[in-house]
CSV table of N, CA and C in Angstrom, one decimal:
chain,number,residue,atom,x,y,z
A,242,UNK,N,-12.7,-54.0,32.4
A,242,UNK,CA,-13.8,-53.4,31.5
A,242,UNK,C,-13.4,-53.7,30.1
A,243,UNK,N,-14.5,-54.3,29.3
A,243,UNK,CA,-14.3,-54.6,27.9
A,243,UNK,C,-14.2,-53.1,27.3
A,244,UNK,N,-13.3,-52.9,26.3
A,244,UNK,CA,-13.4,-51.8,25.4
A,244,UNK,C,-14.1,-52.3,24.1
A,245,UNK,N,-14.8,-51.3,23.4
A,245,UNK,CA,-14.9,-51.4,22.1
A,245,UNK,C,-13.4,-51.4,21.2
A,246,UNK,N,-14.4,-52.4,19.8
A,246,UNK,CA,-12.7,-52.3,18.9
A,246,UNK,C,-13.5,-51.8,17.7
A,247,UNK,N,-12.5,-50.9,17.1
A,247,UNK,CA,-13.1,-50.2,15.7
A,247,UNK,C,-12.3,-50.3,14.9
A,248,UNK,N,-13.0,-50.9,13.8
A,248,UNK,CA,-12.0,-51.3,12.9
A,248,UNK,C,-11.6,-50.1,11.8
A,249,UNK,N,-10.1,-49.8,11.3
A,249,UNK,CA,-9.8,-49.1,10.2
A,249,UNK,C,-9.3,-49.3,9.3
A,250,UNK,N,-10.0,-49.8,8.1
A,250,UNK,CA,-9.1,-50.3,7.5
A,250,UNK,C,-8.5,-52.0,7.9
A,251,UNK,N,-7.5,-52.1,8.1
A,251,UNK,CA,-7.4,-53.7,8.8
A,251,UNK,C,-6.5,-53.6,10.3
A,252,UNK,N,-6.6,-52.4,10.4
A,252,UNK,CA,-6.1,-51.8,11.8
A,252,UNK,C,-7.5,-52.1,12.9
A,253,UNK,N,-7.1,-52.8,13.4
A,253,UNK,CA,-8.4,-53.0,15.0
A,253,UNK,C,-7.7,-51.8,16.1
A,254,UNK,N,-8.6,-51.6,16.2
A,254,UNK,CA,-7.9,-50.8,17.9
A,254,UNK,C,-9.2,-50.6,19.0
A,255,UNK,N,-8.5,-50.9,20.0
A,255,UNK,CA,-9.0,-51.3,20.9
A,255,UNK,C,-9.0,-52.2,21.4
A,256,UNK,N,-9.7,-53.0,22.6
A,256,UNK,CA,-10.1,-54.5,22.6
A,256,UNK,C,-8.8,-55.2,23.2
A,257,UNK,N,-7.6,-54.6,23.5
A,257,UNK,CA,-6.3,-55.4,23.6
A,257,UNK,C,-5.9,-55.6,22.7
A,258,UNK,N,-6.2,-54.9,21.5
A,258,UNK,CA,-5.3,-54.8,20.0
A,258,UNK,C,-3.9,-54.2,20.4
A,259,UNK,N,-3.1,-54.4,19.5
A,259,UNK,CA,-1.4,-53.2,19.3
A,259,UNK,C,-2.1,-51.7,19.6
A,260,UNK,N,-1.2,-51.4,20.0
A,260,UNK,CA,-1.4,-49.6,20.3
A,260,UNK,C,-1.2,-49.0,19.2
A,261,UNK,N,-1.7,-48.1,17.8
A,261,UNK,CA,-2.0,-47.6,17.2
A,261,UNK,C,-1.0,-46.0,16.8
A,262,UNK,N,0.2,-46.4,16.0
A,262,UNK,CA,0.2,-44.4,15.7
A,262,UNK,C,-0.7,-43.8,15.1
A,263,UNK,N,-1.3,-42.8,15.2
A,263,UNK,CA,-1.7,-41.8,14.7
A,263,UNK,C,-1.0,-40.5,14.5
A,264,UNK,N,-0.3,-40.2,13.6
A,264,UNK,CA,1.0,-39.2,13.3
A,264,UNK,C,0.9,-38.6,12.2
A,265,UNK,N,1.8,-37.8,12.1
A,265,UNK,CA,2.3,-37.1,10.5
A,265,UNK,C,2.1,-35.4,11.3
A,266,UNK,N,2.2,-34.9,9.9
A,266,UNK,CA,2.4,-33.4,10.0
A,266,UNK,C,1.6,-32.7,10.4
A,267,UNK,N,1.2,-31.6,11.5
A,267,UNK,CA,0.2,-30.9,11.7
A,267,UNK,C,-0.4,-30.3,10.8
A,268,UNK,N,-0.2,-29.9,9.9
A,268,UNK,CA,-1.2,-28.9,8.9
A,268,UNK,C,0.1,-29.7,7.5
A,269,UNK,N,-0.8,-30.0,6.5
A,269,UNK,CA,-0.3,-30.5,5.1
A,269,UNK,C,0.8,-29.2,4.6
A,270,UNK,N,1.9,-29.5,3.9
A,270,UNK,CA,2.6,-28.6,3.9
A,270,UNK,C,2.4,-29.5,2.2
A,271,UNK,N,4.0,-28.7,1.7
A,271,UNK,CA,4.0,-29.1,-0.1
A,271,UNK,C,3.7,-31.0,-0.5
A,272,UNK,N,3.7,-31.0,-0.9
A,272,UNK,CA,3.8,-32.9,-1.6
A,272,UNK,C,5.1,-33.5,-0.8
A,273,UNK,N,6.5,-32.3,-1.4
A,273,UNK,CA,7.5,-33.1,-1.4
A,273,UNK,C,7.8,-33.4,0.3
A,274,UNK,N,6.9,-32.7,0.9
A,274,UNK,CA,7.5,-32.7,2.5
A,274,UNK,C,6.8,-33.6,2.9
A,275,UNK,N,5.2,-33.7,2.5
A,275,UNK,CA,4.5,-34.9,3.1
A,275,UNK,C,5.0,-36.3,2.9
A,276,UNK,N,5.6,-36.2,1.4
A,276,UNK,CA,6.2,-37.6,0.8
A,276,UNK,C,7.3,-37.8,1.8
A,277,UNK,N,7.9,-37.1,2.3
A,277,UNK,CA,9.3,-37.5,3.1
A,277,UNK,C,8.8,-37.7,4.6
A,278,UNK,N,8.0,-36.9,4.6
A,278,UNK,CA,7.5,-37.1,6.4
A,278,UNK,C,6.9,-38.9,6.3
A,279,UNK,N,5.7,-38.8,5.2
A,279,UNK,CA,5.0,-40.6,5.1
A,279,UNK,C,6.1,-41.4,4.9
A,280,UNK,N,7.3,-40.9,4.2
A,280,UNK,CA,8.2,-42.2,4.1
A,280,UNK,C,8.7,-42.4,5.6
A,281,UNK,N,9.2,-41.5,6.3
A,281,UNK,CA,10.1,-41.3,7.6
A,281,UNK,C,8.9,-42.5,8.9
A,282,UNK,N,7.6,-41.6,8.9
A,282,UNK,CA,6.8,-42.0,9.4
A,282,UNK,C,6.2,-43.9,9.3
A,283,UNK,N,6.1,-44.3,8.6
A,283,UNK,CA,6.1,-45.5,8.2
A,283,UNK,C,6.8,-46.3,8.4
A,284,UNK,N,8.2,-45.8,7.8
A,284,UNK,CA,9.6,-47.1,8.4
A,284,UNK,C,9.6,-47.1,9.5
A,285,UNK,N,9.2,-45.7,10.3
A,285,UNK,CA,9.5,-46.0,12.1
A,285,UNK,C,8.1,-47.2,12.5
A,286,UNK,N,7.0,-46.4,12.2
A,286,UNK,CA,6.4,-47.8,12.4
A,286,UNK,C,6.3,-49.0,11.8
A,287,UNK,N,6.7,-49.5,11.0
A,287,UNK,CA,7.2,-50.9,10.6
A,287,UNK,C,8.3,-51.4,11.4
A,288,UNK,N,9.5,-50.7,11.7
A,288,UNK,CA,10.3,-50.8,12.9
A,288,UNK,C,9.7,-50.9,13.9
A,289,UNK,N,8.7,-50.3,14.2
A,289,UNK,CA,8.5,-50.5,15.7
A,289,UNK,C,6.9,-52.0,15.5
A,290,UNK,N,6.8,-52.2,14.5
A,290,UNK,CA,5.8,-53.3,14.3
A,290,UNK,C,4.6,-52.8,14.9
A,291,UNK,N,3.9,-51.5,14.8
A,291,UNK,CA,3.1,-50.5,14.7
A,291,UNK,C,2.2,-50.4,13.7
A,292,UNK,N,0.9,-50.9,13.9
A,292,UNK,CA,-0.3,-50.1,12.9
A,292,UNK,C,-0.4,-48.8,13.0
A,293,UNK,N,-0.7,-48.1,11.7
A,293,UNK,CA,-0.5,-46.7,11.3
A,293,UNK,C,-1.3,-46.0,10.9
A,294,UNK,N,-1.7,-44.7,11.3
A,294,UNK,CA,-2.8,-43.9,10.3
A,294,UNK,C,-2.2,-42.9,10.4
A,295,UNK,N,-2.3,-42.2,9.0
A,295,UNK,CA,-1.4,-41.0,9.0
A,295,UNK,C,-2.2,-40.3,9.1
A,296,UNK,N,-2.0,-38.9,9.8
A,296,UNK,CA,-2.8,-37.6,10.4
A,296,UNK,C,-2.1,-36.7,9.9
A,297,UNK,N,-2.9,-35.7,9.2
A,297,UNK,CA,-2.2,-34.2,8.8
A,297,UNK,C,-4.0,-33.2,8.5
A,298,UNK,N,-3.0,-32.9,8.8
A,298,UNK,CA,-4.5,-31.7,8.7
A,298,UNK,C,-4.9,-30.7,7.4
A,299,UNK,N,-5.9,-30.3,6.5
A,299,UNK,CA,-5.9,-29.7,5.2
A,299,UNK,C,-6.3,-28.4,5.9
A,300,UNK,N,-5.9,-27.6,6.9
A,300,UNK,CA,-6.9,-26.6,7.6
A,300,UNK,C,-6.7,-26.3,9.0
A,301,UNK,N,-5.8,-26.0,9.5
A,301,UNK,CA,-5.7,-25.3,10.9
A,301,UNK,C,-6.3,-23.9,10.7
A,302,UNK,N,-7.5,-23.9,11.6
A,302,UNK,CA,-8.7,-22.7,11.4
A,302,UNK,C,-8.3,-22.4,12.8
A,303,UNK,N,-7.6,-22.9,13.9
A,303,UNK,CA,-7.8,-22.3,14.7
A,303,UNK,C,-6.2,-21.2,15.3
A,304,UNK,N,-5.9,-20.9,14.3
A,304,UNK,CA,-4.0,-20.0,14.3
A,304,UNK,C,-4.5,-19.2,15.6
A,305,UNK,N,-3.4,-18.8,16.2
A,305,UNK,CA,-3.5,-17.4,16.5
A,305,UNK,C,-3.2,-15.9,15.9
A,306,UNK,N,-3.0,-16.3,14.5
A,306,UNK,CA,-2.9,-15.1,13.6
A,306,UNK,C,-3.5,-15.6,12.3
A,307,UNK,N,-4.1,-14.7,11.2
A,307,UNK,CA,-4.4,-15.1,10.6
A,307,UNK,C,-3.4,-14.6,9.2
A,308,UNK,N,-2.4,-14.7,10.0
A,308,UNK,CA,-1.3,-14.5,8.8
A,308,UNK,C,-0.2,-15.5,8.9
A,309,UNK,N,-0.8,-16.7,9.9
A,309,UNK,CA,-0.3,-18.0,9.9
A,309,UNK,C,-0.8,-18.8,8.7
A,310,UNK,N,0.5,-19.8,8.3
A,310,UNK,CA,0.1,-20.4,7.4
A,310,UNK,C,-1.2,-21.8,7.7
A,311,UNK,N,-2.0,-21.8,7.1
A,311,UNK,CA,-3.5,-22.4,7.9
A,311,UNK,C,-3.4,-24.1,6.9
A,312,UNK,N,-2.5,-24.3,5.9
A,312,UNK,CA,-2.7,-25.5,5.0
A,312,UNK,C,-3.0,-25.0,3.7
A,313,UNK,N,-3.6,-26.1,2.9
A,313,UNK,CA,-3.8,-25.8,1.4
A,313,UNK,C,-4.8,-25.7,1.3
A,314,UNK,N,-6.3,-26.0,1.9
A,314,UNK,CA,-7.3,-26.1,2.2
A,314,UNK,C,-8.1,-27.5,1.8
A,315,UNK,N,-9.1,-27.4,1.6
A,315,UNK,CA,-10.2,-28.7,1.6
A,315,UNK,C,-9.7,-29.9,0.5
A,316,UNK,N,-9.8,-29.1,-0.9
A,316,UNK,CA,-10.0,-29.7,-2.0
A,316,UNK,C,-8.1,-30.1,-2.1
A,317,UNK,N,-7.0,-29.4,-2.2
A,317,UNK,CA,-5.5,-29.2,-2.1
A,317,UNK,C,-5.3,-30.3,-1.3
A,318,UNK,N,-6.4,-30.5,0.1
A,318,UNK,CA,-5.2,-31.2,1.4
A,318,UNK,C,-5.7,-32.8,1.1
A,319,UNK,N,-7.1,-32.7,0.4
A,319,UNK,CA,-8.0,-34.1,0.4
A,319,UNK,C,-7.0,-34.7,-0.6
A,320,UNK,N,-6.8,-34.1,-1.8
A,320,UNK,CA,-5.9,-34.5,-2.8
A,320,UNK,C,-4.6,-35.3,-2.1
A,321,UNK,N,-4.1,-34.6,-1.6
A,321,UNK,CA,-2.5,-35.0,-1.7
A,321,UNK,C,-2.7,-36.0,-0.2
A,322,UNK,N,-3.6,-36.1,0.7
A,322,UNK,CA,-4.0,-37.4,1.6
A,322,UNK,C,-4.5,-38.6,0.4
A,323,UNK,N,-5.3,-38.2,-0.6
A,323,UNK,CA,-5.5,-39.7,-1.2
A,323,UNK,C,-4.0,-39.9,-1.6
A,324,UNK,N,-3.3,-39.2,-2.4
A,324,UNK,CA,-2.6,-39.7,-2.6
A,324,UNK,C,-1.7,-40.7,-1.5
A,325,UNK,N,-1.2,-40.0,-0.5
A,325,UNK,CA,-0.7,-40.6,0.8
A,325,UNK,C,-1.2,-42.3,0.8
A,326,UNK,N,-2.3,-41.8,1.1
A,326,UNK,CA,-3.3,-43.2,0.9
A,326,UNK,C,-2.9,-43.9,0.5
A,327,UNK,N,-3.1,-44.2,-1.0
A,327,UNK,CA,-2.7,-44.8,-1.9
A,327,UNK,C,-1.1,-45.3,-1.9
A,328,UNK,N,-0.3,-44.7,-2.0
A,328,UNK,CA,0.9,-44.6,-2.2
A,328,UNK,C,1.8,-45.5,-1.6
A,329,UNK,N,1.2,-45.2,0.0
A,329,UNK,CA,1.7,-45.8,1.2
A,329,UNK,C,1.5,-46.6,1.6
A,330,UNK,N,-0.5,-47.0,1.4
A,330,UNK,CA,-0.9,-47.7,2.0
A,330,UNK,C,-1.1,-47.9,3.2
A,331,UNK,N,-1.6,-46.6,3.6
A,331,UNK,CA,-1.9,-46.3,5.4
A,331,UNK,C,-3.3,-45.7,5.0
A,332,UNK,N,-4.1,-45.8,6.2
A,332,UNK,CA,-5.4,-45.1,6.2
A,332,UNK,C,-4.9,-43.9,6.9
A,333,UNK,N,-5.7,-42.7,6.4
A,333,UNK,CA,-5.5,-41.4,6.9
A,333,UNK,C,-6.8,-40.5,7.4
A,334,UNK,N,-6.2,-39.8,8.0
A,334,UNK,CA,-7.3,-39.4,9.2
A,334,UNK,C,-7.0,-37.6,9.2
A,335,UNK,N,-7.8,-36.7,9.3
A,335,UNK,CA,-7.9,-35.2,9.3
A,335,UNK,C,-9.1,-34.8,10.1
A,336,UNK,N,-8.7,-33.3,10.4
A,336,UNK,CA,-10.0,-33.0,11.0
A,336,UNK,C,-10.6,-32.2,10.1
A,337,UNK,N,-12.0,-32.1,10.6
A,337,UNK,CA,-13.0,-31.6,9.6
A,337,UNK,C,-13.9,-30.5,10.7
A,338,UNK,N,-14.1,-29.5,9.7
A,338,UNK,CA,-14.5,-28.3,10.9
A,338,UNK,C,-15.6,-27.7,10.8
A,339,UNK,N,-16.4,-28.2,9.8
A,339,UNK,CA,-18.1,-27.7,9.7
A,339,UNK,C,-18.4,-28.8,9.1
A,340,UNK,N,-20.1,-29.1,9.1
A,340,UNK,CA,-20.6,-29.4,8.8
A,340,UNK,C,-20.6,-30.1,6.8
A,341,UNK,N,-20.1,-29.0,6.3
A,341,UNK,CA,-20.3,-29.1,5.3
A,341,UNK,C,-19.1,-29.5,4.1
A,342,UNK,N,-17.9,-29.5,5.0
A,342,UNK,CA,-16.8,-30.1,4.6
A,342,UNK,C,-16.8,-31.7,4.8
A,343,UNK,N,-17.9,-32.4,5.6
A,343,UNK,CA,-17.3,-33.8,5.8
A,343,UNK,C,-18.0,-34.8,5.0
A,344,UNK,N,-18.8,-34.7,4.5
A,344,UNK,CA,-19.3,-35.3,3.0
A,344,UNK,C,-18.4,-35.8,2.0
A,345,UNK,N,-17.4,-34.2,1.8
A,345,UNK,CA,-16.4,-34.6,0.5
A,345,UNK,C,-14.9,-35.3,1.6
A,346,UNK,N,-14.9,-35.0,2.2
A,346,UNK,CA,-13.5,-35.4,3.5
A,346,UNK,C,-14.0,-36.8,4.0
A,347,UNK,N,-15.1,-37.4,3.8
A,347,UNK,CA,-15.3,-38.6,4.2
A,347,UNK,C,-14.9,-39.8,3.1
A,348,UNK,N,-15.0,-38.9,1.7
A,348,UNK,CA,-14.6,-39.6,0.2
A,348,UNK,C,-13.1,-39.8,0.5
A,349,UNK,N,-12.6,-39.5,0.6
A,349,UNK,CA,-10.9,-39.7,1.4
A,349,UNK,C,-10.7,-40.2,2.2
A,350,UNK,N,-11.3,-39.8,3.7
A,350,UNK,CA,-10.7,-39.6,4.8
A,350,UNK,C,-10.8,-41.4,5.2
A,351,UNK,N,-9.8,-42.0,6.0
A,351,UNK,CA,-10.5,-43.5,6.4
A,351,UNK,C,-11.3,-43.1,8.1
A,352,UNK,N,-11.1,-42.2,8.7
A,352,UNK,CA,-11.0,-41.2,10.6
A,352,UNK,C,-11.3,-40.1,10.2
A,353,UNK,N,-12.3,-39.6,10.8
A,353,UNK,CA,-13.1,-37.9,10.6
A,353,UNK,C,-12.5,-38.0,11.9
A,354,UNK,N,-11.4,-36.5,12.2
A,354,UNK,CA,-11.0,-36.0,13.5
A,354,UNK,C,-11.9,-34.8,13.4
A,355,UNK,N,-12.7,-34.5,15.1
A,355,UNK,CA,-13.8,-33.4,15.1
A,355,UNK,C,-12.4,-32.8,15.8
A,356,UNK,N,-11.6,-31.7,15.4
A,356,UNK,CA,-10.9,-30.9,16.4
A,356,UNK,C,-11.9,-30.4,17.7
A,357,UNK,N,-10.3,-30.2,18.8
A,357,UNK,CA,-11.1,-29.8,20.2
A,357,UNK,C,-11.8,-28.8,20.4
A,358,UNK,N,-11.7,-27.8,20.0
A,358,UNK,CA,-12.2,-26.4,19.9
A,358,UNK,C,-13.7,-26.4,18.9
A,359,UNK,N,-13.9,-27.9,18.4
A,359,UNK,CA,-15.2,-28.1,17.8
A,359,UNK,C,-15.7,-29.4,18.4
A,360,UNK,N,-15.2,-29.5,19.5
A,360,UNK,CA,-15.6,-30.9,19.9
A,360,UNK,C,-17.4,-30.7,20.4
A,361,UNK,N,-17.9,-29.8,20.7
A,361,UNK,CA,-19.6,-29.5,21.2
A,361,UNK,C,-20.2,-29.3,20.0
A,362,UNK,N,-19.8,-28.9,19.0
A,362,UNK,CA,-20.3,-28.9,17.5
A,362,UNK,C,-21.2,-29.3,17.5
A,363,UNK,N,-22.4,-29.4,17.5
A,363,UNK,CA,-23.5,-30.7,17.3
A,363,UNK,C,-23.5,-30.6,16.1
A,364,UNK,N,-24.2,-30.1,15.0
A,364,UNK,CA,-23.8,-30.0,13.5
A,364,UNK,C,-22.6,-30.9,13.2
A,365,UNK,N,-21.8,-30.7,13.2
A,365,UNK,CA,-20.4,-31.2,13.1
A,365,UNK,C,-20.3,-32.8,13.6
A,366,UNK,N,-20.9,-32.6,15.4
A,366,UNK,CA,-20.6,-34.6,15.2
A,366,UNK,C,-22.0,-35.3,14.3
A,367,UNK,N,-22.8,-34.5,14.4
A,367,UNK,CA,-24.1,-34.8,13.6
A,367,UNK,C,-23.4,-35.9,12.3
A,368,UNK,N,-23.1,-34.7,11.6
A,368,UNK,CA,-22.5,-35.1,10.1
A,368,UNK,C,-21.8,-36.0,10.1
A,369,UNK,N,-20.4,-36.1,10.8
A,369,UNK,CA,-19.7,-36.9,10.7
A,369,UNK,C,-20.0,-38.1,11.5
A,370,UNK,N,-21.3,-38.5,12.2
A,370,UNK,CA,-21.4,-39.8,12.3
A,370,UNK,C,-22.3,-40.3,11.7
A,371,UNK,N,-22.7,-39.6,11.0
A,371,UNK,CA,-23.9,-40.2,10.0
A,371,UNK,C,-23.2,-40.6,8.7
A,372,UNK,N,-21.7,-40.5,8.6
A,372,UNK,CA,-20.8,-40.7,7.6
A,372,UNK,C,-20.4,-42.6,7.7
A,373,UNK,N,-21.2,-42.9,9.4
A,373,UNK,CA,-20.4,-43.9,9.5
A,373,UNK,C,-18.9,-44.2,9.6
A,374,UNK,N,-17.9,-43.9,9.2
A,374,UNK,CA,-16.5,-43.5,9.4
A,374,UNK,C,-16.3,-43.7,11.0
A,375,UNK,N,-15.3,-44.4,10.9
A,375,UNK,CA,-14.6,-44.1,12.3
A,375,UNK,C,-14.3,-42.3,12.7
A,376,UNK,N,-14.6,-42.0,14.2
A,376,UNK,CA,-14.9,-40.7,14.5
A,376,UNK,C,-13.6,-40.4,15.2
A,377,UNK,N,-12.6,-39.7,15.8
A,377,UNK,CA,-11.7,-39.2,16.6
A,377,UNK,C,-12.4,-38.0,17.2
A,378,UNK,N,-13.0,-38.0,18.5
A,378,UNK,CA,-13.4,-36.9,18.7
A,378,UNK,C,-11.9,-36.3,20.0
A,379,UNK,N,-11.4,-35.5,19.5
A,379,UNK,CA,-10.3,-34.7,20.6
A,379,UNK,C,-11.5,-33.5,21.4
A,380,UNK,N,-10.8,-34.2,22.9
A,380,UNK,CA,-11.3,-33.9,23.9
A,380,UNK,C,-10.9,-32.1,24.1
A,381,UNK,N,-12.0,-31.4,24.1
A,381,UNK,CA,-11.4,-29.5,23.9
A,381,UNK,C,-11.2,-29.5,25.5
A,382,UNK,N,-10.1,-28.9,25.4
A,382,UNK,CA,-10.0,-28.0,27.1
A,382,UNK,C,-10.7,-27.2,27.9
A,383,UNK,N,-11.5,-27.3,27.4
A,383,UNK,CA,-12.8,-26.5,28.0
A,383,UNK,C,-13.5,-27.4,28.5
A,384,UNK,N,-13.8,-28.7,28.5
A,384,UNK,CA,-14.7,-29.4,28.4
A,384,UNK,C,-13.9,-31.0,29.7
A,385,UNK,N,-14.7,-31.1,30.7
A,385,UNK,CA,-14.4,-31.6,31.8
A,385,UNK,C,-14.6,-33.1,31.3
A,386,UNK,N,-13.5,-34.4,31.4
A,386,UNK,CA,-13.5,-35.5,30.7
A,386,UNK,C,-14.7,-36.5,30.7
A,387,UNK,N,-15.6,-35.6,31.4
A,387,UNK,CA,-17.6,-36.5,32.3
A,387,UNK,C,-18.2,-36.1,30.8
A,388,UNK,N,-17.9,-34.4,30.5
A,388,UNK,CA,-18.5,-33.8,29.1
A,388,UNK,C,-18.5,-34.5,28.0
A,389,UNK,N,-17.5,-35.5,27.8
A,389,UNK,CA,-16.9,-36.0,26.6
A,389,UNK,C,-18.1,-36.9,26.5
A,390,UNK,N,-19.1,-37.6,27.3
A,390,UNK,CA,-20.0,-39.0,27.1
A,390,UNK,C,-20.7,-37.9,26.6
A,391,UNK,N,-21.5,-37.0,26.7
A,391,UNK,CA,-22.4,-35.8,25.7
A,391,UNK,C,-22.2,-35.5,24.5
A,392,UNK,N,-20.9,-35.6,24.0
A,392,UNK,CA,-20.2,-35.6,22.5
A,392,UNK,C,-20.3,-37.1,21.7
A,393,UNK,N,-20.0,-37.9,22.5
A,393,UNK,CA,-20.2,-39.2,22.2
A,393,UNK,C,-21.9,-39.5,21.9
A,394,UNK,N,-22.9,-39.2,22.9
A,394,UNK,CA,-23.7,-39.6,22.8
A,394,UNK,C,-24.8,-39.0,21.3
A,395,UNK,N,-24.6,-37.5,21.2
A,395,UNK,CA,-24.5,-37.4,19.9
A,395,UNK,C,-24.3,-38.0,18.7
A,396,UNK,N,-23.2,-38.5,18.9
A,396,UNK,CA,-22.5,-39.3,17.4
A,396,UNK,C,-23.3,-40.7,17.4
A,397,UNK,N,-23.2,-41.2,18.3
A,397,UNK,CA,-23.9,-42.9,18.5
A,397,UNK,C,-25.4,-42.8,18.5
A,398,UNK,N,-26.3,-41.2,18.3
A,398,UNK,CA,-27.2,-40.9,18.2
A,398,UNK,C,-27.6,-41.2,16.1
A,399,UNK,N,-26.5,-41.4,16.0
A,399,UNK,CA,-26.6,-41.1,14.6
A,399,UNK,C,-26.6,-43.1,14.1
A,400,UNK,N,-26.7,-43.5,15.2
A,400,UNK,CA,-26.4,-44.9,14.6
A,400,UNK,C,-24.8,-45.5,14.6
A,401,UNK,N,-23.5,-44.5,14.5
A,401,UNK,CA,-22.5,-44.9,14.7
A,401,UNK,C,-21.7,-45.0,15.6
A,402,UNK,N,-21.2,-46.0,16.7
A,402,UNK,CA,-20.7,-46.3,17.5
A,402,UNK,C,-18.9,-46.6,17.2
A,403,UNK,N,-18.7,-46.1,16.0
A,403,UNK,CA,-17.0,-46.3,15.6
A,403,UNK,C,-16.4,-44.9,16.3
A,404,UNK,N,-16.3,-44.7,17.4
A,404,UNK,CA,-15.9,-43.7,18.1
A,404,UNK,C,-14.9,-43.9,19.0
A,405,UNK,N,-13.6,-43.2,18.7
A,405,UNK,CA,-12.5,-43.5,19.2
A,405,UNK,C,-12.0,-42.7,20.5
């Protein structure tokens, strides 16, 4: 079976491309930790001769307390990913959790991640395929792996088929 290949940046994946990391920190912590995690992160994939997108999140909304630390938020996490961006020279990828966050998160992001627990969102894959952007949609636990072509079909509804 042919796969689709979606291009990121100059990362292909798919198609019998290299297998792809998608890594880094779960929720963006200070500068100085992201700078050392992207430096750490990077040399292992260049060692391992690995195309890279860095993943960190500006926003874990879904804590089980809400006296967990949740990130820096929108405008804080988008900043310090361009910078990553830039710096490193990796495309970077976050999730995006309403509708109305992925407009300004698409100005940064190179991968709109719909988190699992928003993966039915329709609003949500709405927006973010209409961004065109490569999509990551994480498959929620709730949702039986047949469900996932219904989330998909959404997004490719919108004209964009860069769905990973």
């Amino acid at each position: 079976m042919a796969t689709r290949v979606i291009q990121v940046g100059d990362i292909k994946i798919g198609g019998g491309h290299p297998m792809v990391l998608i890594c880094g920190p779960c929720v963006i912590e200070d500068e100085d930790t992201m700078k050392r995690a992207a430096e750490g992160i990077t040399a292992i994939a260049q060692k391992l001769h690995l195309p890279l997108i860095f993943k960190s999140s500006y926003l874990k909304d879904n804590r089980s307390s809400e006296l967990t630390y949740q990130g820096p938020g929108l405008e804080a996490g988008l900043k310090l990913l361009e910078w990553i961006r830039r710096e490193f020279e990796v495309p970077v990828l976050s999730d995006v959790h309403c509708q109305h966050e992925v407009n300004m998160a698409a100005e940064v992001l190179d991968v709109i991640q719909i988190p699992a627990y928003l993966s039915m969102q329709t609003s949500l894959a709405l927006a973010a395929g209409k961004t065109g952007k490569p999509i990551n949609v994480k498959k929620g636990q709730f949702l039986e792996p047949a469900d996932m072509q219904k989330v998909i079909q959404k997004i490719e509804r919108t004209g964009n088929h860069n769905i990973m």
